[in-house]
Amino acid sequence: MDATASGTPTIQYHNIPDQPITTIVATPVPTFERRQRHCFGTSSIPGEFPLAANPSIVLHVLTACNLDPQDLAKLEGTCSFFRQPANFAPDFELCISELAALDMCQKRAIFKPMTAEQRQELKQRCGGSWKLVLRFLLAGEACFRREKSQAIAGPGHSIAVTSKGTVYSFGSNSSGQLGHGTTDEEWRPRPIRSLQGIRIIHAAAGAGRTMLISDAGKVYAFGKDSFGETEYGVQGSKLVTAPQLVESLKDIFVVQAAIGNFFTAVLSREGRVYTFSWGNDGKLGHQTEPNDVEPHPLLGALENVPVVQIAAGYCYLLALACQPNGMSVYSVGCGLGGKLGHGSRTDEKHPRLIEQFQLLNLQPMVVAAGAWHAAVVGQDGRECESAPKVVEALSNVKAVHVATGDYTTFVVSEDGDVYSFGCGESASLGHNSAADGQGNRHANVLAPELVSSLKQVNERVVQISLTNSIYWNAHTFALTESGKLYAFGAGDKGQLGIELVANQTERGNPEQVDIDLR
């Protein structure tokens, strides 16, 4: 445990005195003799495995093994040694398992810069335990690629972020959404030079606009000068063609952004959700004008519930929450088509818990909001859609990632295989029906089907991103474990990052983009 790096007082390990080899060699035991081991703390007499003799060594082992919060909690249930105050700084009343959880929290990039007061506030918000804080932090890292390489297939334009935080953009640029200070299209990935020295950890792309989030929690936006202007309508009166700090968010440490058609949402480090625009009818729980650029907290049922991920659809928002009794999903906005998951088409002006997941005995781990449908991956790898209903065709696949578009869904398995289904327009599903690859690649796929063209890259896929817009032809990105990026689908504006031949507007098979996202 690197106490210095984590900013906490150094924990002194107990000295283990040197002993002659003869004194620590166990006496041979006859094979027929049964010997019992007792954990110190379960009785008043120490047994032959006295954990209490070196608690600092135990703490070091727990931290180094990166045990998950559930395992730490189980340890407390097996032996009183793990429940008793350990008498270690910074909190002498904490038990060994709580100290291990705190130390693992201090290794997380989001937790490190927090003040002692902010950490205590987060602890209470998560349920009063460092194990619950650790679960909150780990859940946030698992559901989107925070501080890792990522690619975003936006409506007509694309954003790629390397693991070091460098941002590339390409594609349509009519509103300055590429951030290069011009409105010229780019057909090849081009780094945004004005961000030099700023490490970006997350990106979001909407129609004509882009939002980037730095490792310091700052938000930079460019493109249409509105957080909620609809993508199909009058052009904004002002264009921002280079990254500009969002002043209204300067006092909020932001970790994620999501852009819908009528609104924008951001998620704070503490798990609070804020929304912009589309509030004049109370659709997001507040009364504001459509062009309001001030962030408003999403209250109601989520007021005191920490959220680890948000996902924006065309006219609704999903929030994945982390509570002491488990993970849950809330939805708010337009209910047309049943996409809010409550078994009805009723709009929800305030966040409402989707109760069906409890009935399915499913722990949600990742959420995705398409234009008109939603998808959720459970802890056991099951994938659900809208109502919600388990996708039985994937019952033998352990899903770890899901992405949704206007009428399409992609699922990534634990093994890195990719399945897709839905509308085949623009060849964005990656399927070819003929062996020679010249079949009907625009055909709709009604059940999950393995994207065999991605198997041929011979690499494990870790992320899929596809266009989530009903007004733009869709394109898709597949990011591999080694940082290679493959693109297919619509490319008429350069959004694939690949030069197309004459009269070609799309790519049916995945082609590697000339960019290294490691």
Tab-separated table of N, CA, C and O in Angstrom, residues 17 41 74 90 111 127 141 144 155 161 172 228 278 305 319 335 390 399 410 425 454 460 475 501 514:
chain	number	residue	atom	x	y	z
A	17	PRO	N	10.327	-10.054	14.235
A	17	PRO	CA	11.698	-10.301	14.719
A	17	PRO	C	12.337	-11.466	13.986
A	17	PRO	O	11.683	-12.424	13.602
A	41	GLY	N	-10.197	-14.085	17.474
A	41	GLY	CA	-11.309	-13.155	17.512
A	41	GLY	C	-12.627	-13.888	17.634
A	41	GLY	O	-13.614	-13.330	18.063
A	74	LYS	N	-17.997	-9.755	3.445
A	74	LYS	CA	-18.080	-11.157	3.867
A	74	LYS	C	-17.043	-11.477	4.936
A	74	LYS	O	-17.288	-12.274	5.836
A	90	PRO	N	-6.097	6.881	9.149
A	90	PRO	CA	-6.512	8.191	9.665
A	90	PRO	C	-7.703	8.151	10.621
A	90	PRO	O	-8.026	9.143	11.228
A	111	PHE	N	-11.300	10.116	-6.775
A	111	PHE	CA	-11.332	10.276	-5.324
A	111	PHE	C	-10.120	11.063	-4.802
A	111	PHE	O	-10.226	11.806	-3.820
A	127	GLY	N	-24.080	5.824	1.787
A	127	GLY	CA	-24.662	4.924	2.777
A	127	GLY	C	-23.869	4.786	4.058
A	127	GLY	O	-24.189	3.944	4.903
A	141	GLU	N	-16.546	3.229	-12.957
A	141	GLU	CA	-15.472	2.871	-13.876
A	141	GLU	C	-15.904	1.765	-14.835
A	141	GLU	O	-15.446	1.701	-15.975
A	144	PHE	N	-18.672	3.041	-18.044
A	144	PHE	CA	-18.179	3.739	-19.233
A	144	PHE	C	-16.677	3.926	-19.094
A	144	PHE	O	-16.138	3.848	-18.003
A	155	PRO	N	-23.705	12.146	-34.509
A	155	PRO	CA	-24.513	12.391	-35.708
A	155	PRO	C	-23.716	13.153	-36.765
A	155	PRO	O	-23.626	14.368	-36.724
A	161	VAL	N	-10.738	9.658	-28.273
A	161	VAL	CA	-9.899	10.097	-27.162
A	161	VAL	C	-8.888	9.000	-26.855
A	161	VAL	O	-9.266	7.839	-26.668
A	172	SER	N	-18.479	15.786	-40.241
A	172	SER	CA	-19.233	17.009	-40.504
A	172	SER	C	-18.834	18.106	-39.525
A	172	SER	O	-18.563	17.834	-38.346
A	228	GLY	N	-29.666	22.731	-25.713
A	228	GLY	CA	-30.881	21.987	-25.955
A	228	GLY	C	-31.533	22.233	-27.282
A	228	GLY	O	-32.656	21.810	-27.523
A	278	TRP	N	-35.062	22.272	-21.949
A	278	TRP	CA	-36.235	21.392	-22.037
A	278	TRP	C	-36.956	21.254	-20.703
A	278	TRP	O	-37.439	20.206	-20.345
A	305	VAL	N	-29.746	10.015	-3.942
A	305	VAL	CA	-29.278	8.722	-4.443
A	305	VAL	C	-28.079	8.940	-5.360
A	305	VAL	O	-28.181	9.687	-6.331
A	319	ALA	N	-30.803	6.880	-15.670
A	319	ALA	CA	-29.791	7.071	-14.634
A	319	ALA	C	-29.581	5.751	-13.904
A	319	ALA	O	-30.531	5.162	-13.389
A	335	GLY	N	-42.367	9.101	-22.589
A	335	GLY	CA	-42.594	7.659	-22.479
A	335	GLY	C	-43.130	7.009	-23.734
A	335	GLY	O	-43.480	5.823	-23.721
A	390	VAL	N	-35.890	-9.781	-20.807
A	390	VAL	CA	-34.591	-10.393	-21.079
A	390	VAL	C	-34.529	-10.833	-22.539
A	390	VAL	O	-35.481	-11.414	-23.073
A	399	ALA	N	-22.844	-10.720	-21.419
A	399	ALA	CA	-22.620	-9.376	-21.956
A	399	ALA	C	-21.922	-8.504	-20.924
A	399	ALA	O	-22.168	-8.616	-19.724
A	410	PHE	N	-26.185	-2.986	-30.139
A	410	PHE	CA	-24.969	-3.790	-30.169
A	410	PHE	C	-24.676	-4.291	-28.762
A	410	PHE	O	-24.871	-3.566	-27.785
A	425	GLU	N	-30.122	-0.084	-41.968
A	425	GLU	CA	-29.856	1.071	-42.825
A	425	GLU	C	-28.415	1.562	-42.659
A	425	GLU	O	-27.861	1.538	-41.570
A	454	LEU	N	-16.214	-8.634	-37.577
A	454	LEU	CA	-15.326	-8.168	-36.509
A	454	LEU	C	-14.501	-9.307	-35.923
A	454	LEU	O	-13.459	-9.061	-35.299
A	460	ARG	N	-9.792	-8.622	-29.377
A	460	ARG	CA	-10.927	-8.507	-28.467
A	460	ARG	C	-11.491	-7.092	-28.517
A	460	ARG	O	-10.786	-6.116	-28.292
A	475	HIS	N	-23.313	5.416	-38.352
A	475	HIS	CA	-22.047	4.728	-38.497
A	475	HIS	C	-21.663	4.142	-37.146
A	475	HIS	O	-22.212	4.518	-36.102
A	501	VAL	N	-13.924	5.855	-51.898
A	501	VAL	CA	-13.692	5.993	-53.338
A	501	VAL	C	-14.863	6.737	-53.966
A	501	VAL	O	-15.896	6.993	-53.326
A	514	ASP	N	-6.864	5.114	-39.292
A	514	ASP	CA	-5.448	5.410	-39.090
A	514	ASP	C	-5.268	6.293	-37.852
A	514	ASP	O	-5.033	7.508	-37.942
